[in-house]
mmCIF file of C-alpha atoms in Angstrom:
data_model
loop_
_atom_site.group_PDB
_atom_site.id
_atom_site.type_symbol
_atom_site.label_atom_id
_atom_site.label_comp_id
_atom_site.label_asym_id
_atom_site.label_seq_id
_atom_site.Cartn_x
_atom_site.Cartn_y
_atom_site.Cartn_z
ATOM 1 C CA UNK A 1 0.053 -0.126 0.029
ATOM 2 C CA UNK A 2 1.492 3.142 -1.356
ATOM 3 C CA UNK A 3 -0.298 5.999 -0.099
ATOM 4 C CA UNK A 4 -2.316 6.469 3.475
ATOM 5 C CA UNK A 5 -5.910 6.458 3.926
ATOM 6 C CA UNK A 6 -7.410 9.346 5.748
ATOM 7 C CA UNK A 7 -7.811 7.784 8.933
ATOM 8 C CA UNK A 8 -4.080 6.433 8.554
ATOM 9 C CA UNK A 9 -3.076 10.002 7.950
ATOM 10 C CA UNK A 10 -5.041 11.307 11.056
ATOM 11 C CA UNK A 11 -3.239 8.762 13.135
ATOM 12 C CA UNK A 12 -0.006 9.882 11.738
ATOM 13 C CA UNK A 13 -1.021 13.857 12.828
ATOM 14 C CA UNK A 14 -1.655 12.626 15.780
ATOM 15 C CA UNK A 15 1.161 10.076 16.866
ATOM 16 C CA UNK A 16 3.702 11.747 14.526
ATOM 17 C CA UNK A 17 4.792 8.526 13.423
ATOM 18 C CA UNK A 18 2.781 5.742 10.961
ATOM 19 C CA UNK A 19 3.410 2.104 9.478
ATOM 20 C CA UNK A 20 2.837 1.360 5.844
ATOM 21 C CA UNK A 21 2.992 -2.680 5.580
ATOM 22 C CA UNK A 22 4.645 -3.660 2.797
ATOM 23 C CA UNK A 23 5.464 -0.787 0.842
ATOM 24 C CA UNK A 24 8.462 -2.987 -0.958
ATOM 25 C CA UNK A 25 8.814 -5.845 -2.270
ATOM 26 C CA UNK A 26 10.969 -8.570 -0.901
ATOM 27 C CA UNK A 27 12.375 -8.490 -4.399
ATOM 28 C CA UNK A 28 13.323 -4.793 -3.793
ATOM 29 C CA UNK A 29 14.621 -5.045 -0.621
ATOM 30 C CA UNK A 30 17.133 -8.031 -1.688
ATOM 31 C CA UNK A 31 18.294 -5.586 -4.282
ATOM 32 C CA UNK A 32 19.390 -2.784 -2.210
ATOM 33 C CA UNK A 33 21.105 -5.851 0.307
ATOM 34 C CA UNK A 34 22.759 -7.269 -2.943
ATOM 35 C CA UNK A 35 23.969 -3.592 -3.961
ATOM 36 C CA UNK A 36 25.321 -2.802 -0.173
ATOM 37 C CA UNK A 37 27.037 -5.896 -0.255
ATOM 38 C CA UNK A 38 28.865 -4.515 -3.265
ATOM 39 C CA UNK A 39 29.643 -1.109 -1.449
ATOM 40 C CA UNK A 40 30.871 -2.649 1.773
ATOM 41 C CA UNK A 41 32.812 -5.144 -0.298
ATOM 42 C CA UNK A 42 34.781 -2.533 -2.257
ATOM 43 C CA UNK A 43 34.507 0.209 0.416
ATOM 44 C CA UNK A 44 38.442 1.464 0.916
ATOM 45 C CA UNK A 45 38.783 3.748 4.409
ATOM 46 C CA UNK A 46 41.789 5.237 5.408
ATOM 47 C CA UNK A 47 42.416 4.520 8.987
ATOM 48 C CA UNK A 48 42.584 8.453 10.086
ATOM 49 C CA UNK A 49 38.531 8.126 8.560
ATOM 50 C CA UNK A 50 37.260 5.082 10.437
ATOM 51 C CA UNK A 51 34.913 6.791 12.296
ATOM 52 C CA UNK A 52 33.068 5.129 15.488
ATOM 53 C CA UNK A 53 29.220 6.375 14.904
ATOM 54 C CA UNK A 54 27.623 6.917 18.550
ATOM 55 C CA UNK A 55 24.114 8.597 19.433
ATOM 56 C CA UNK A 56 25.714 9.734 22.953
ATOM 57 C CA UNK A 57 26.102 13.575 22.893
ATOM 58 C CA UNK A 58 29.322 13.341 24.320
ATOM 59 C CA UNK A 59 30.795 10.659 22.248
ATOM 60 C CA UNK A 60 29.186 12.604 19.181
ATOM 61 C CA UNK A 61 31.178 15.925 20.017
ATOM 62 C CA UNK A 62 34.412 13.897 20.673
ATOM 63 C CA UNK A 63 34.165 11.206 17.806
ATOM 64 C CA UNK A 64 37.192 9.305 17.819
ATOM 65 C CA UNK A 65 38.880 9.764 13.806
ATOM 66 C CA UNK A 66 38.562 12.547 11.592
ATOM 67 C CA UNK A 67 35.646 14.905 12.217
ATOM 68 C CA UNK A 68 35.845 16.430 8.561
ATOM 69 C CA UNK A 69 34.876 12.905 7.234
ATOM 70 C CA UNK A 70 31.896 13.126 9.110
ATOM 71 C CA UNK A 71 30.875 16.979 8.657
ATOM 72 C CA UNK A 72 31.671 16.649 4.638
ATOM 73 C CA UNK A 73 29.916 13.433 3.785
ATOM 74 C CA UNK A 74 26.389 15.022 2.833
ATOM 75 C CA UNK A 75 27.333 15.078 -0.723
ATOM 76 C CA UNK A 76 29.094 11.637 -0.430
ATOM 77 C CA UNK A 77 28.715 7.836 0.362
ATOM 78 C CA UNK A 78 31.078 7.065 3.468
ATOM 79 C CA UNK A 79 30.902 4.442 5.720
ATOM 80 C CA UNK A 80 30.496 4.620 9.682
ATOM 81 C CA UNK A 81 31.577 1.987 12.307
ATOM 82 C CA UNK A 82 30.524 0.582 15.396
ATOM 83 C CA UNK A 83 31.795 1.391 18.699
ATOM 84 C CA UNK A 84 34.695 -1.257 19.471
ATOM 85 C CA UNK A 85 35.522 -2.815 16.068
ATOM 86 C CA UNK A 86 38.938 -0.812 15.694
ATOM 87 C CA UNK A 87 42.058 -1.527 18.191
ATOM 88 C CA UNK A 88 44.135 1.964 18.858
ATOM 89 C CA UNK A 89 45.733 1.861 15.490
ATOM 90 C CA UNK A 90 42.692 1.993 13.642
ATOM 91 C CA UNK A 91 42.944 -1.867 12.532
ATOM 92 C CA UNK A 92 39.651 -4.031 12.190
ATOM 93 C CA UNK A 93 38.841 -6.279 15.515
ATOM 94 C CA UNK A 94 36.080 -8.140 13.898
ATOM 95 C CA UNK A 95 35.505 -8.634 9.346
ATOM 96 C CA UNK A 96 34.605 -5.267 8.054
ATOM 97 C CA UNK A 97 31.758 -6.149 6.919
ATOM 98 C CA UNK A 98 30.525 -6.858 10.598
ATOM 99 C CA UNK A 99 31.871 -3.415 11.364
ATOM 100 C CA UNK A 100 29.885 -0.786 9.534
ATOM 101 C CA UNK A 101 27.064 0.950 11.307
ATOM 102 C CA UNK A 102 25.770 2.947 8.691
ATOM 103 C CA UNK A 103 26.860 4.133 5.202
ATOM 104 C CA UNK A 104 25.720 7.688 4.413
ATOM 105 C CA UNK A 105 24.700 10.384 3.686
ATOM 106 C CA UNK A 106 24.025 10.559 -0.417
ATOM 107 C CA UNK A 107 23.017 7.351 -1.236
ATOM 108 C CA UNK A 108 20.373 8.793 -2.825
ATOM 109 C CA UNK A 109 21.932 10.536 -5.071
ATOM 110 C CA UNK A 110 24.929 8.937 -6.337
ATOM 111 C CA UNK A 111 24.203 5.319 -6.159
ATOM 112 C CA UNK A 112 21.700 3.713 -8.949
ATOM 113 C CA UNK A 113 19.893 1.224 -6.893
ATOM 114 C CA UNK A 114 19.155 3.763 -4.010
ATOM 115 C CA UNK A 115 18.168 6.740 -6.425
ATOM 116 C CA UNK A 116 15.783 4.109 -7.840
ATOM 117 C CA UNK A 117 14.190 3.514 -4.421
ATOM 118 C CA UNK A 118 14.126 7.040 -3.304
ATOM 119 C CA UNK A 119 12.340 8.658 -6.417
ATOM 120 C CA UNK A 120 9.962 5.718 -7.361
ATOM 121 C CA UNK A 121 6.721 6.744 -8.723
ATOM 122 C CA UNK A 122 5.184 5.381 -5.152
ATOM 123 C CA UNK A 123 7.644 7.095 -2.966
ATOM 124 C CA UNK A 124 6.412 10.337 -4.591
ATOM 125 C CA UNK A 125 2.742 9.635 -4.235
ATOM 126 C CA UNK A 126 3.545 8.934 -0.762
ATOM 127 C CA UNK A 127 4.913 12.621 -0.771
ATOM 128 C CA UNK A 128 1.803 13.674 -2.736
ATOM 129 C CA UNK A 129 -0.608 12.250 -0.488
ATOM 130 C CA UNK A 130 1.197 13.687 2.817
ATOM 131 C CA UNK A 131 0.596 17.136 0.806
ATOM 132 C CA UNK A 132 4.188 17.894 -0.141
ATOM 133 C CA UNK A 133 4.480 20.400 -2.569
ATOM 134 C CA UNK A 134 8.012 21.148 -3.610
ATOM 135 C CA UNK A 135 9.849 18.025 -1.412
ATOM 136 C CA UNK A 136 13.677 17.583 -1.654
ATOM 137 C CA UNK A 137 16.220 15.057 -0.439
ATOM 138 C CA UNK A 138 18.310 16.284 2.185
ATOM 139 C CA UNK A 139 20.348 12.890 3.327
ATOM 140 C CA UNK A 140 19.867 8.684 3.166
ATOM 141 C CA UNK A 141 21.307 6.186 5.217
ATOM 142 C CA UNK A 142 21.770 3.069 5.062
ATOM 143 C CA UNK A 143 21.920 1.209 8.400
ATOM 144 C CA UNK A 144 23.292 -1.850 9.819
ATOM 145 C CA UNK A 145 22.330 -2.892 13.313
ATOM 146 C CA UNK A 146 24.534 -5.412 13.557
ATOM 147 C CA UNK A 147 24.230 -8.459 15.296
ATOM 148 C CA UNK A 148 25.320 -8.593 18.891
ATOM 149 C CA UNK A 149 27.063 -5.225 18.960
ATOM 150 C CA UNK A 150 24.597 -3.037 16.692
ATOM 151 C CA UNK A 151 24.807 -0.158 19.178
ATOM 152 C CA UNK A 152 21.557 1.884 20.778
ATOM 153 C CA UNK A 153 20.176 4.945 19.270
ATOM 154 C CA UNK A 154 19.276 6.937 22.123
ATOM 155 C CA UNK A 155 16.007 9.006 22.194
ATOM 156 C CA UNK A 156 16.168 11.831 19.899
ATOM 157 C CA UNK A 157 14.435 14.372 17.661
ATOM 158 C CA UNK A 158 15.738 14.155 13.999
ATOM 159 C CA UNK A 159 15.250 17.931 13.573
ATOM 160 C CA UNK A 160 17.955 17.925 16.459
ATOM 161 C CA UNK A 161 20.298 17.489 13.556
ATOM 162 C CA UNK A 162 18.260 18.408 10.437
ATOM 163 C CA UNK A 163 16.217 22.235 11.481
ATOM 164 C CA UNK A 164 14.307 23.655 9.523
ATOM 165 C CA UNK A 165 12.286 27.162 10.293
ATOM 166 C CA UNK A 166 9.381 26.718 10.442
ATOM 167 C CA UNK A 167 9.767 23.517 12.242
ATOM 168 C CA UNK A 168 7.300 20.553 10.950
ATOM 169 C CA UNK A 169 8.968 20.756 7.205
ATOM 170 C CA UNK A 170 11.126 17.364 7.786
ATOM 171 C CA UNK A 171 9.884 14.259 7.343
ATOM 172 C CA UNK A 172 11.635 10.675 7.985
ATOM 173 C CA UNK A 173 11.473 7.410 5.432
ATOM 174 C CA UNK A 174 12.553 4.560 7.011
ATOM 175 C CA UNK A 175 12.111 1.424 4.945
ATOM 176 C CA UNK A 176 12.711 -1.945 6.742
ATOM 177 C CA UNK A 177 15.418 -3.889 4.938
ATOM 178 C CA UNK A 178 15.209 -6.645 7.103
ATOM 179 C CA UNK A 179 12.544 -7.547 10.009
ATOM 180 C CA UNK A 180 12.649 -5.429 12.824
ATOM 181 C CA UNK A 181 12.058 -7.118 15.940
ATOM 182 C CA UNK A 182 11.774 -6.485 19.880
ATOM 183 C CA UNK A 183 15.220 -8.623 19.863
ATOM 184 C CA UNK A 184 17.118 -7.014 17.308
ATOM 185 C CA UNK A 185 16.484 -3.311 17.751
ATOM 186 C CA UNK A 186 12.978 -2.156 16.461
ATOM 187 C CA UNK A 187 12.450 1.857 16.547
ATOM 188 C CA UNK A 188 10.183 3.143 19.661
ATOM 189 C CA UNK A 189 8.167 5.697 19.781
ATOM 190 C CA UNK A 190 6.600 8.639 21.861
ATOM 191 C CA UNK A 191 3.438 8.717 20.522
ATOM 192 C CA UNK A 192 1.985 12.726 20.475
ATOM 193 C CA UNK A 193 5.955 13.802 21.062
ATOM 194 C CA UNK A 194 6.367 16.104 17.748
ATOM 195 C CA UNK A 195 4.129 18.969 19.191
ATOM 196 C CA UNK A 196 5.968 20.100 21.657
ATOM 197 C CA UNK A 197 9.107 21.660 19.835
ATOM 198 C CA UNK A 198 12.710 20.694 19.696
ATOM 199 C CA UNK A 199 14.724 20.598 23.092
ATOM 200 C CA UNK A 200 17.995 20.302 21.654
ATOM 201 C CA UNK A 201 19.944 21.406 18.188
ATOM 202 C CA UNK A 202 23.309 20.240 17.129
ATOM 203 C CA UNK A 203 24.928 23.252 14.885
ATOM 204 C CA UNK A 204 28.207 23.957 13.512
ATOM 205 C CA UNK A 205 30.338 26.250 15.438
ATOM 206 C CA UNK A 206 31.639 29.140 13.548
ATOM 207 C CA UNK A 207 34.394 28.627 11.129
ATOM 208 C CA UNK A 208 37.753 28.093 12.345
ATOM 209 C CA UNK A 209 36.471 27.317 16.292
ATOM 210 C CA UNK A 210 36.965 24.306 18.230
ATOM 211 C CA UNK A 211 34.915 21.703 18.304
ATOM 212 C CA UNK A 212 33.399 22.151 15.186
ATOM 213 C CA UNK A 213 29.848 21.165 16.299
ATOM 214 C CA UNK A 214 28.126 21.646 19.384
ATOM 215 C CA UNK A 215 24.471 21.278 21.232
ATOM 216 C CA UNK A 216 22.461 23.612 22.061
ATOM 217 C CA UNK A 217 20.181 23.307 24.978
ATOM 218 C CA UNK A 218 19.398 19.830 25.832
ATOM 219 C CA UNK A 219 17.704 16.550 25.526
ATOM 220 C CA UNK A 220 14.993 15.714 28.445
ATOM 221 C CA UNK A 221 15.030 12.761 30.279
ATOM 222 C CA UNK A 222 12.229 10.888 28.406
ATOM 223 C CA UNK A 223 9.684 8.551 30.596
ATOM 224 C CA UNK A 224 10.834 5.199 29.949
ATOM 225 C CA UNK A 225 7.327 3.993 30.053
ATOM 226 C CA UNK A 226 5.990 6.344 27.435
ATOM 227 C CA UNK A 227 7.994 4.704 24.397
ATOM 228 C CA UNK A 228 5.986 2.302 22.441
ATOM 229 C CA UNK A 229 7.898 -0.339 20.438
ATOM 230 C CA UNK A 230 7.475 -0.651 16.329
ATOM 231 C CA UNK A 231 8.647 -4.101 15.320
ATOM 232 C CA UNK A 232 8.006 -4.111 11.316
ATOM 233 C CA UNK A 233 8.418 -6.635 8.803
ATOM 234 C CA UNK A 234 10.840 -6.603 5.665
ATOM 235 C CA UNK A 235 9.377 -4.273 2.833
ATOM 236 C CA UNK A 236 7.543 -2.144 5.607
ATOM 237 C CA UNK A 237 8.000 1.479 5.589
ATOM 238 C CA UNK A 238 7.584 3.880 8.619
ATOM 239 C CA UNK A 239 6.775 7.714 8.568
ATOM 240 C CA UNK A 240 8.842 9.593 11.049
ATOM 241 C CA UNK A 241 7.752 13.353 11.825
ATOM 242 C CA UNK A 242 10.783 15.208 12.577
ATOM 243 C CA UNK A 243 9.754 16.335 16.122
ATOM 244 C CA UNK A 244 8.756 12.962 17.406
ATOM 245 C CA UNK A 245 10.990 11.546 19.505
ATOM 246 C CA UNK A 246 12.479 8.029 19.190
ATOM 247 C CA UNK A 247 14.893 5.409 19.824
ATOM 248 C CA UNK A 248 15.983 1.722 19.171
ATOM 249 C CA UNK A 249 17.829 -0.373 21.674
ATOM 250 C CA UNK A 250 20.852 -2.587 21.109
ATOM 251 C CA UNK A 251 20.604 -5.088 18.924
ATOM 252 C CA UNK A 252 21.857 -8.458 21.217
ATOM 253 C CA UNK A 253 20.290 -11.020 18.719
ATOM 254 C CA UNK A 254 22.097 -13.467 16.161
ATOM 255 C CA UNK A 255 20.211 -10.823 13.323
ATOM 256 C CA UNK A 256 21.154 -8.059 12.130
ATOM 257 C CA UNK A 257 18.625 -5.336 11.107
ATOM 258 C CA UNK A 258 19.088 -3.544 8.028
ATOM 259 C CA UNK A 259 17.191 -0.431 6.820
ATOM 260 C CA UNK A 260 17.684 2.052 4.053
ATOM 261 C CA UNK A 261 15.971 5.661 5.538
ATOM 262 C CA UNK A 262 16.003 9.010 3.817
ATOM 263 C CA UNK A 263 14.906 12.825 5.008
ATOM 264 C CA UNK A 264 12.369 14.385 2.747
ATOM 265 C CA UNK A 265 12.119 18.436 3.400
ATOM 266 C CA UNK A 266 8.836 20.712 2.297
ATOM 267 C CA UNK A 267 11.506 23.662 0.599
ATOM 268 C CA UNK A 268 8.123 25.842 -0.168
ATOM 269 C CA UNK A 269 8.514 28.717 2.358
ATOM 270 C CA UNK A 270 10.726 26.756 4.327
ATOM 271 C CA UNK A 271 14.679 27.768 5.656
ATOM 272 C CA UNK A 272 16.937 25.220 6.071
ATOM 273 C CA UNK A 273 19.441 26.424 9.120
ATOM 274 C CA UNK A 274 22.478 27.513 7.936
ATOM 275 C CA UNK A 275 23.735 26.137 11.298
ATOM 276 C CA UNK A 276 23.123 22.583 10.375
ATOM 277 C CA UNK A 277 25.897 20.177 9.954
ATOM 278 C CA UNK A 278 24.578 19.064 6.756
ATOM 279 C CA UNK A 279 24.579 21.745 4.113
ATOM 280 C CA UNK A 280 23.573 21.305 0.415
ATOM 281 C CA UNK A 281 26.983 22.147 -1.846
ATOM 282 C CA UNK A 282 27.406 23.343 -5.085
ATOM 283 C CA UNK A 283 28.156 19.366 -6.044
ATOM 284 C CA UNK A 284 25.086 18.497 -4.922
ATOM 285 C CA UNK A 285 21.948 21.013 -4.333
ATOM 286 C CA UNK A 286 19.324 19.593 -2.514
ATOM 287 C CA UNK A 287 17.750 17.022 -5.474
ATOM 288 C CA UNK A 288 13.910 17.622 -5.909
ATOM 289 C CA UNK A 289 12.043 14.540 -4.841
ATOM 290 C CA UNK A 290 9.575 14.940 -7.506
ATOM 291 C CA UNK A 291 11.119 14.371 -11.245
#
């Protein structure tokens, strides 16, 4: 089912997230997995750029590795790694294909398989059904959630990292490439948490200052009992409002939890914050979704 019904649209407006079952076929998911396997097999990441990805605020600001590798990844296809997969010289302690946390942030622009998914007629129809007039794609990521050490993602709002003025112009599209279960780290949401604004922002600091990024505000301590688990099957799509609070637990199971996710922004009447870590570039202005 490519487009939500009126009752589903109302539920999305109330909750800030919505599951659309069976959005992609098994074959479409398999094509993404095959392509990712090729990218990982070919990856050649210099030791100085081997960044361990973290959602913990203090760890984000003192990321091991070359911060520029992350900050300049908005218009490239780059690899980010789980914690604890390198020795102190940057050599792999586990097989490289088991070490990747995510690949980002421009798969949608440069990889033909992910471009075809992102700009598919189904996705365009979905955006139109949600009222998008001039949507652009701001970033994309393939997330692995590796077995046994796929790290937790702490509670957050996507608009902390991708801020718009006004708020409410950002939408996450999250597609399960494999089943996401309670055991392997499915998404959890606080329904209705998208209506209270943004409590924290990650911003680029003025040129030449250190660190290169900093947080404004602080993340509240969210009541754990408010989170609702959202397990989904392979091919299901989750709509994620830019301000809804969500998280995922560490993957302690034997099964990975692959997902492809990208963010859309309504560009009409919207200002993309010049302080955001991710900025459009001359090489890659944010591409329009509607082709």
